[in-house]
Short mmCIF file of C-alpha atoms and ligand atoms in Angstrom, two decimals:
data_model
loop_
_atom_site.label_atom_id
_atom_site.label_comp_id
_atom_site.label_asym_id
_atom_site.label_seq_id
_atom_site.Cartn_x
_atom_site.Cartn_y
_atom_site.Cartn_z
CA UNK A 1 83.35 117.26 65.18
CA UNK A 2 82.41 115.96 68.70
CA UNK A 3 85.21 115.02 70.81
CA UNK A 4 86.46 111.56 71.72
CA UNK A 5 84.84 110.44 75.13
CA UNK A 6 87.19 108.16 77.48
CA UNK A 7 85.81 105.35 79.47
CA UNK A 8 87.30 106.85 82.67
CA UNK A 9 89.33 109.87 83.04
CA UNK A 10 91.63 109.77 86.00
CA UNK A 11 93.91 112.64 84.90
CA UNK A 12 91.14 115.15 84.95
CA UNK A 13 89.78 113.79 88.27
CA UNK A 14 93.09 114.14 89.83
CA UNK A 15 94.00 117.47 88.52
CA UNK A 16 92.47 119.63 91.27
CA UNK A 17 94.31 117.31 93.87
CA UNK A 18 97.85 117.50 92.31
CA UNK A 19 99.51 119.44 95.04
CA UNK A 20 97.68 117.68 97.92
CA UNK A 21 98.87 114.44 96.40
CA UNK A 22 102.37 115.50 95.92
CA UNK A 23 102.79 116.66 99.25
CA UNK A 24 101.31 113.59 100.84
CA UNK A 25 103.70 111.30 98.81
CA UNK A 26 106.61 113.67 99.69
CA UNK A 27 105.99 113.14 103.26
CA UNK A 28 106.39 109.48 102.92
CA UNK A 29 109.76 110.00 101.09
CA UNK A 30 110.96 112.14 104.06
CA UNK A 31 109.83 109.75 106.57
CA UNK A 32 110.93 106.75 104.76
CA UNK A 33 108.43 104.39 106.32
CA UNK A 34 107.52 102.63 103.30
CA UNK A 35 106.22 99.45 104.75
CA UNK A 36 103.40 99.71 107.21
CA UNK A 37 104.03 103.27 107.84
CA UNK A 38 102.12 106.07 109.32
CA UNK A 39 99.90 106.70 106.32
CA UNK A 40 98.77 103.18 106.26
CA UNK A 41 97.48 103.36 109.85
CA UNK A 42 95.91 106.62 109.20
CA UNK A 43 94.05 105.29 106.10
CA UNK A 44 93.11 102.05 107.88
CA UNK A 45 91.40 104.08 110.59
CA UNK A 46 89.72 106.69 108.38
CA UNK A 47 88.39 103.97 105.98
CA UNK A 48 86.99 101.78 108.87
CA UNK A 49 85.30 104.89 110.19
CA UNK A 50 83.85 105.73 106.77
CA UNK A 51 82.44 102.33 106.43
CA UNK A 52 81.07 102.19 109.94
CA UNK A 53 83.20 99.27 111.15
CA UNK A 54 85.93 98.92 113.79
CA UNK A 55 88.83 97.64 111.78
CA UNK A 56 90.33 97.87 108.47
CA UNK A 57 93.69 96.08 107.36
CA UNK A 58 95.46 97.25 104.13
CA UNK A 59 96.75 94.56 101.70
CA UNK A 60 98.53 94.50 98.41
CA UNK A 61 95.33 94.11 96.20
CA UNK A 62 91.67 93.31 96.19
CA UNK A 63 92.29 89.64 95.22
CA UNK A 64 94.49 89.28 98.35
CA UNK A 65 91.96 90.96 100.37
CA UNK A 66 89.43 88.24 99.45
CA UNK A 67 91.94 85.33 99.83
CA UNK A 68 93.37 86.47 103.23
CA UNK A 69 90.00 87.83 104.32
CA UNK A 70 88.33 84.52 104.05
CA UNK A 71 91.21 82.71 105.69
CA UNK A 72 91.09 85.14 108.50
CA UNK A 73 87.37 84.16 108.82
CA UNK A 74 88.47 80.60 109.26
CA UNK A 75 87.41 79.44 105.85
CA UNK A 76 89.74 77.04 104.13
CA UNK A 77 90.23 73.52 102.74
CA UNK A 78 86.90 71.60 102.70
CA UNK A 79 84.61 74.66 103.14
CA UNK A 80 82.17 75.52 100.25
CA UNK A 81 81.72 79.21 99.46
CA UNK A 82 78.89 80.37 97.39
CA UNK A 83 79.49 83.23 94.91
CA UNK A 84 77.96 84.53 91.82
CA UNK A 85 79.21 83.30 88.35
CA UNK A 86 78.86 86.75 86.82
CA UNK A 87 81.54 88.64 88.65
CA UNK A 88 85.15 89.66 88.05
CA UNK A 89 87.40 86.62 87.94
CA UNK A 90 89.25 87.87 91.13
CA UNK A 91 86.23 86.88 93.37
CA UNK A 92 86.82 83.25 92.18
CA UNK A 93 90.57 83.52 92.44
CA UNK A 94 90.15 84.67 96.16
CA UNK A 95 88.19 81.56 97.12
CA UNK A 96 90.68 79.35 95.56
CA UNK A 97 93.73 81.00 97.01
CA UNK A 98 92.00 80.73 100.53
CA UNK A 99 91.82 77.09 99.82
CA UNK A 100 88.18 76.70 99.99
CA UNK A 101 85.75 75.26 97.25
CA UNK A 102 83.96 77.76 95.16
CA UNK A 103 80.41 77.17 94.52
CA UNK A 104 79.02 79.31 91.60
CA UNK A 105 75.37 80.41 91.26
CA UNK A 106 73.24 82.51 88.83
CA UNK A 107 72.16 86.03 89.12
CA UNK A 108 69.11 88.01 88.32
CA UNK A 109 68.87 89.32 84.71
CA UNK A 110 67.60 92.89 85.67
CA UNK A 111 69.86 93.74 88.50
CA UNK A 112 72.88 91.37 87.74
CA UNK A 113 73.06 90.59 91.43
CA UNK A 114 72.96 87.03 93.03
CA UNK A 115 69.92 85.09 92.89
CA UNK A 116 68.99 83.92 96.23
CA UNK A 117 66.82 81.00 95.00
CA UNK A 118 69.80 79.85 93.09
CA UNK A 119 72.04 80.22 96.23
CA UNK A 120 69.66 78.35 98.35
CA UNK A 121 69.70 75.24 95.84
CA UNK A 122 73.60 75.42 96.02
CA UNK A 123 73.78 74.95 99.91
CA UNK A 124 75.11 71.68 101.19
CA UNK A 125 76.41 70.54 104.60
CA UNK A 126 79.90 71.62 103.51
CA UNK A 127 78.81 75.32 102.71
CA UNK A 128 80.53 77.77 105.17
CA UNK A 129 80.10 81.15 103.69
CA UNK A 130 78.16 83.34 101.29
CA UNK A 131 80.29 85.83 99.22
CA UNK A 132 78.02 88.40 97.46
CA UNK A 133 79.41 90.77 95.05
CA UNK A 134 78.05 94.40 95.19
CA UNK A 135 78.38 94.53 91.31
CA UNK A 136 78.71 97.75 89.43
CA UNK A 137 78.56 99.63 92.60
CA UNK A 138 74.92 98.42 93.72
CA UNK A 139 74.64 96.54 96.97
CA UNK A 140 72.93 93.24 97.31
CA UNK A 141 69.99 93.76 99.79
CA UNK A 142 71.36 93.49 103.29
CA UNK A 143 68.02 92.10 104.60
CA UNK A 144 68.04 89.27 101.96
CA UNK A 145 71.69 88.68 102.50
CA UNK A 146 71.36 88.30 106.32
CA UNK A 147 68.29 86.15 105.97
CA UNK A 148 69.97 83.80 103.81
CA UNK A 149 73.13 83.64 105.90
CA UNK A 150 71.05 82.96 109.09
CA UNK A 151 68.76 80.44 107.67
CA UNK A 152 71.77 78.42 106.41
CA UNK A 153 74.26 79.24 109.39
CA UNK A 154 76.78 80.87 107.03
CA UNK A 155 79.51 83.54 107.29
CA UNK A 156 78.96 86.68 105.20
CA UNK A 157 82.17 87.92 103.39
CA UNK A 158 81.29 90.80 101.08
CA UNK A 159 83.14 91.45 97.79
CA UNK A 160 82.85 95.27 97.90
CA UNK A 161 85.66 96.04 95.30
CA UNK A 162 83.02 97.90 93.31
CA UNK A 163 81.16 99.42 96.06
CA UNK A 164 83.19 101.86 98.26
CA UNK A 165 80.66 103.78 100.44
CA UNK A 166 77.62 102.26 98.63
CA UNK A 167 74.39 102.13 100.73
CA UNK A 168 71.26 100.21 100.98
CA UNK A 169 68.69 99.81 103.58
CA UNK A 170 70.88 101.89 105.77
CA UNK A 171 73.88 99.81 105.58
CA UNK A 172 77.18 100.84 103.97
CA UNK A 173 78.74 98.21 101.83
CA UNK A 174 81.14 95.98 103.62
CA UNK A 175 79.49 96.51 107.06
CA UNK A 176 76.75 93.78 106.62
CA UNK A 177 78.73 90.56 107.22
CA UNK A 178 81.58 89.36 109.23
CA UNK A 179 84.31 90.94 106.98
CA UNK A 180 84.52 92.38 103.42
CA UNK A 181 87.11 92.99 100.71
CA UNK A 182 87.85 96.27 98.84
CA UNK A 183 90.13 96.99 95.82
CA UNK A 184 91.84 100.35 95.30
CA UNK A 185 92.80 99.34 91.65
CA UNK A 186 93.32 102.81 89.97
CA UNK A 187 89.88 102.92 88.21
CA UNK A 188 87.71 101.76 91.13
CA UNK A 189 85.64 104.60 92.78
CA UNK A 190 88.48 104.86 95.16
CA UNK A 191 91.65 104.07 93.50
CA UNK A 192 95.41 104.45 94.29
CA UNK A 193 98.32 104.91 92.00
CA UNK A 194 99.00 101.16 91.60
CA UNK A 195 97.56 98.13 93.36
CA UNK A 196 96.05 98.25 96.69
CA UNK A 197 93.31 96.60 98.78
CA UNK A 198 91.80 96.36 102.32
CA UNK A 199 89.70 94.07 104.58
CA UNK A 200 87.27 95.74 107.03
CA UNK A 201 85.73 93.97 109.92
CA UNK A 202 84.17 94.68 113.37
CA UNK A 203 85.33 91.26 114.71
CA UNK A 204 88.53 91.83 116.58
CA UNK A 205 89.75 88.28 116.05
CA UNK A 206 89.47 88.48 112.38
CA UNK A 207 91.23 91.87 112.39
CA UNK A 208 94.01 90.47 114.47
CA UNK A 209 94.34 87.34 112.30
CA UNK A 210 94.30 89.54 109.20
CA UNK A 211 97.23 91.62 110.43
CA UNK A 212 99.21 88.49 111.12
CA UNK A 213 98.31 86.78 107.70
CA UNK A 214 99.44 89.84 105.68
CA UNK A 215 102.68 90.17 107.44
CA UNK A 216 104.28 86.64 106.97
CA UNK A 217 102.00 85.13 109.47
CA UNK A 218 104.00 86.81 112.23
CA UNK A 219 102.19 88.61 115.09
CA UNK A 220 105.65 89.40 116.29
CA UNK A 221 108.90 89.64 114.24
CA UNK A 222 110.23 86.26 113.35
CA UNK A 223 107.58 84.34 115.16
CA UNK A 224 105.40 82.76 112.49
CA UNK A 225 101.94 81.68 114.03
CA UNK A 226 100.08 81.31 110.82
CA UNK A 227 100.67 80.24 107.33
CA UNK A 228 100.73 83.93 106.08
CA UNK A 229 102.28 85.86 103.02
CA UNK A 230 103.65 89.24 102.18
CA UNK A 231 100.63 91.44 101.34
CA UNK A 232 100.64 94.98 102.50
CA UNK A 233 99.12 98.26 101.37
CA UNK A 234 102.15 100.11 100.38
CA UNK A 235 102.75 103.48 102.47
CA UNK A 236 102.95 105.48 99.36
CA UNK A 237 99.57 104.12 98.12
CA UNK A 238 97.96 104.80 101.48
CA UNK A 239 99.41 108.32 101.22
CA UNK A 240 97.49 108.72 97.97
CA UNK A 241 94.21 107.27 99.42
CA UNK A 242 94.44 109.49 102.42
CA UNK A 243 94.09 112.58 100.06
CA UNK A 244 91.31 110.95 97.98
CA UNK A 245 89.12 109.54 100.64
CA UNK A 246 87.57 112.89 101.78
CA UNK A 247 86.34 113.26 98.13
CA UNK A 248 84.77 110.01 97.64
CA UNK A 249 81.31 110.67 98.75
CA UNK A 250 81.11 113.56 96.48
CA UNK A 251 82.60 111.62 93.48
CA UNK A 252 80.02 109.04 94.17
CA UNK A 253 77.07 111.34 94.17
CA UNK A 254 78.45 112.81 90.94
CA UNK A 255 78.35 109.39 89.41
CA UNK A 256 74.89 108.70 90.58
CA UNK A 257 73.76 111.99 89.00
CA UNK A 258 75.43 111.10 85.80
CA UNK A 259 73.57 107.75 85.89
CA UNK A 260 70.37 109.59 86.32
CA UNK A 261 71.02 111.51 83.46
CA UNK A 262 71.86 108.38 81.23
CA UNK A 263 68.64 106.79 82.68
CA UNK A 264 66.50 109.65 81.59
CA UNK A 265 67.99 110.18 78.21
CA UNK A 266 68.11 106.33 77.44
CA UNK A 267 64.60 105.58 78.59
CA UNK A 268 62.92 106.37 75.20
CA UNK A 269 65.19 103.62 73.70
CA UNK A 270 63.68 100.85 75.89
CA UNK A 271 61.46 99.64 73.11
CA UNK A 272 64.53 99.45 70.89
CA UNK A 273 66.25 97.12 73.23
CA UNK A 274 68.45 99.56 75.29
CA UNK A 275 67.70 98.48 78.98
CA UNK A 276 70.00 99.83 81.80
CA UNK A 277 70.71 97.31 84.58
CA UNK A 278 68.04 98.13 87.36
CA UNK A 279 68.93 100.42 89.97
CA UNK A 280 66.91 99.13 93.22
CA UNK A 281 69.06 101.13 95.72
CA UNK A 282 68.35 104.68 94.65
CA UNK A 283 71.05 107.12 95.75
CA UNK A 284 73.07 104.37 97.55
CA UNK A 285 74.10 103.10 94.17
CA UNK A 286 77.47 104.36 93.48
CA UNK A 287 77.87 103.50 89.78
CA UNK A 288 81.28 101.96 89.62
CA UNK A 289 79.99 101.13 86.28
CA UNK A 290 76.91 102.31 84.36
CA UNK A 291 75.79 99.12 82.39
CA UNK A 292 73.08 98.66 79.88
CA UNK A 293 71.63 95.70 78.28
CA UNK A 294 71.24 95.41 74.47
CA UNK A 295 68.27 92.93 74.32
CA UNK A 296 66.70 90.89 71.74
CA UNK A 297 64.33 93.85 70.99
CA UNK A 298 67.36 95.92 69.55
CA UNK A 299 67.84 95.96 65.70
CA UNK A 300 71.57 95.59 66.37
CA UNK A 301 73.38 93.27 68.92
CA UNK A 302 75.80 94.30 71.64
CA UNK A 303 78.91 93.65 69.69
CA UNK A 304 77.75 95.81 66.80
CA UNK A 305 76.61 98.62 68.97
CA UNK A 306 80.05 98.42 70.87
CA UNK A 307 81.89 98.48 67.34
CA UNK A 308 79.94 101.51 66.24
CA UNK A 309 80.32 103.51 69.50
CA UNK A 310 84.04 102.76 69.30
CA UNK A 311 84.28 103.97 65.72
CA UNK A 312 82.40 107.16 66.94
CA UNK A 313 85.02 107.88 69.44
CA UNK A 314 83.19 106.75 72.41
CA UNK A 315 84.98 104.22 74.66
CA UNK A 316 82.86 101.41 76.13
CA UNK A 317 83.57 98.18 77.93
CA UNK A 318 82.16 94.75 78.89
CA UNK A 319 82.04 93.65 82.47
CA UNK A 320 82.36 90.77 81.96
CA UNK A 321 82.40 89.00 78.45
CA UNK A 322 82.96 85.60 79.76
CA UNK A 323 81.22 84.50 83.01
CA UNK A 324 83.73 82.87 85.42
CA UNK A 325 82.38 79.22 84.92
CA UNK A 326 83.17 79.42 81.20
CA UNK A 327 86.76 80.70 81.76
CA UNK A 328 89.18 78.19 80.13
CA UNK A 329 91.49 78.14 83.36
CA UNK A 330 88.49 76.93 85.57
CA UNK A 331 87.10 74.08 83.60
CA UNK A 332 88.22 71.61 86.30
CA UNK A 333 85.47 73.14 88.48
CA UNK A 334 82.98 71.03 86.36
CA UNK A 335 80.74 73.75 85.02
CA UNK A 336 79.46 73.79 81.49
CA UNK A 337 77.58 76.31 79.09
CA UNK A 338 73.98 76.43 80.11
CA UNK A 339 74.48 76.07 83.88
CA UNK A 340 73.85 79.80 84.70
CA UNK A 341 71.50 81.08 82.00
CA UNK A 342 71.10 84.65 83.12
CA UNK A 343 74.86 85.24 83.62
CA UNK A 344 75.53 83.72 80.19
CA UNK A 345 72.81 85.98 78.55
CA UNK A 346 74.17 89.06 80.33
CA UNK A 347 77.52 88.30 79.10
CA UNK A 348 76.34 88.73 75.68
CA UNK A 349 74.04 91.80 76.14
CA UNK A 350 75.84 94.01 78.42
CA UNK A 351 77.69 97.17 77.72
CA UNK A 352 79.44 99.68 80.14
CA UNK A 353 79.23 103.13 79.10
CA UNK A 354 81.65 106.00 80.02
CA UNK A 355 81.17 106.71 83.71
CA UNK A 356 83.46 108.73 86.02
CA UNK A 357 82.79 111.67 88.49
CA UNK A 358 83.89 114.60 86.15
CA UNK A 359 81.96 113.33 83.06
CA UNK A 360 79.90 116.21 81.79
CA UNK A 361 76.33 116.58 80.68
CA UNK A 362 77.38 117.20 77.29
CA UNK A 363 79.40 114.02 77.15
CA UNK A 364 76.41 112.08 78.49
CA UNK A 365 74.29 113.67 75.80
CA UNK A 366 76.73 112.89 73.15
CA UNK A 367 76.72 109.09 74.22
CA UNK A 368 73.06 108.88 74.30
CA UNK A 369 72.58 110.75 71.22
CA UNK A 370 75.06 108.41 69.37
CA UNK A 371 73.33 105.35 70.57
CA UNK A 372 70.05 106.65 69.58
CA UNK A 373 71.43 107.40 65.96
CA UNK A 374 72.93 103.84 65.80
CA UNK A 375 69.82 102.05 66.73
CA UNK A 376 67.32 104.17 64.88
C1 LIG B 401 88.60 94.81 91.06
C2 LIG B 401 87.81 93.65 91.71
C3 LIG B 401 88.45 92.71 92.50
C4 LIG B 401 90.05 92.57 92.50
O1 LIG B 401 90.70 93.65 92.92
P1 LIG B 401 92.25 93.72 92.63
O2 LIG B 401 92.74 94.92 93.41
O3 LIG B 401 92.39 93.95 90.99
O4 LIG B 401 92.91 92.60 92.93
C5 LIG B 401 87.74 91.82 93.08
N1 LIG B 401 86.40 91.67 92.85
C6 LIG B 401 85.77 92.45 91.98
C7 LIG B 401 84.31 92.54 91.90
C8 LIG B 401 86.42 93.64 91.48
O5 LIG B 401 85.83 94.48 90.67
#
């Protein structure tokens, strides 16, 4: 009997780090600096360096990183922000919490990344920022992003929540624009043991405003100069991240290798409608998720394949089954079915296969072999 294959395996990944992690957490307990302690400062500095920027400001989660990061860039009420319709809902929530107006656009079917032609059509005199999402761990092309922003005089704010240390055209994710948001949700490529997030920027004013916004809007104790909130990266979470960060590059490269193996094993199934989302950034793609499309050429649809894989003990996911514009809570934005055809088609065709740094060759073989048996 083949063994069950989980979607991610954090336990196995953390096993070799167990004593390092315990020591790092223990140090926080001994110091007692639970809020904005030493470990936070240390992590902020190392993460900024790793991404090739000047500053990093830890916050409570990735959603807050987007909301507060946009605010720190001076984006708010009356400003339109362009973002893709096929992203995790938090991208949209971040824009709304910043008080800005979200303007959704479609993506390319092959890469699932934002469609620049669609984005161009969405620009108005009120557009203030472009918020690209480096989806699944693959960066939007920095050259195209910069050209688009420059041509329309827009601020670039990257949602890099799935792209820790992803690269393309020599840029690291989060270093292309004015600022960027990351999440350290446990299953992200760099995850903590709870919630966490960070904003990175090389702009000193944005950095300083961020530090104020996350700390009740107070640059000094009890002097509230901004309308801020309480959103800080916990010192204990930073202690975990300090241990994990040095391993991130290796983990990312393990994921990339696993993806290449999937690509090779799945390529004969192309004519049967199994088409991986295209990697146009080579080894810079960090595969937060490995996503395939089950196209019309397949004898069975995505939902049937998902069901059969689940029965076979292989855990899979869908990222995401309902595009943002069709979510019930956001119908007031005025979008309808048919507005973003590629996003809608993808939501029906995509399937995320097991992907994590310690996944074995045998496990990948088993996944590919099971898919092959199901569709043949
Ligand atoms: C995970 C994620 C977020 C939000 O992060 P949280 O830490 O869960 O708030 C935002 N955008 C994208 C694309 C994500 O994948």
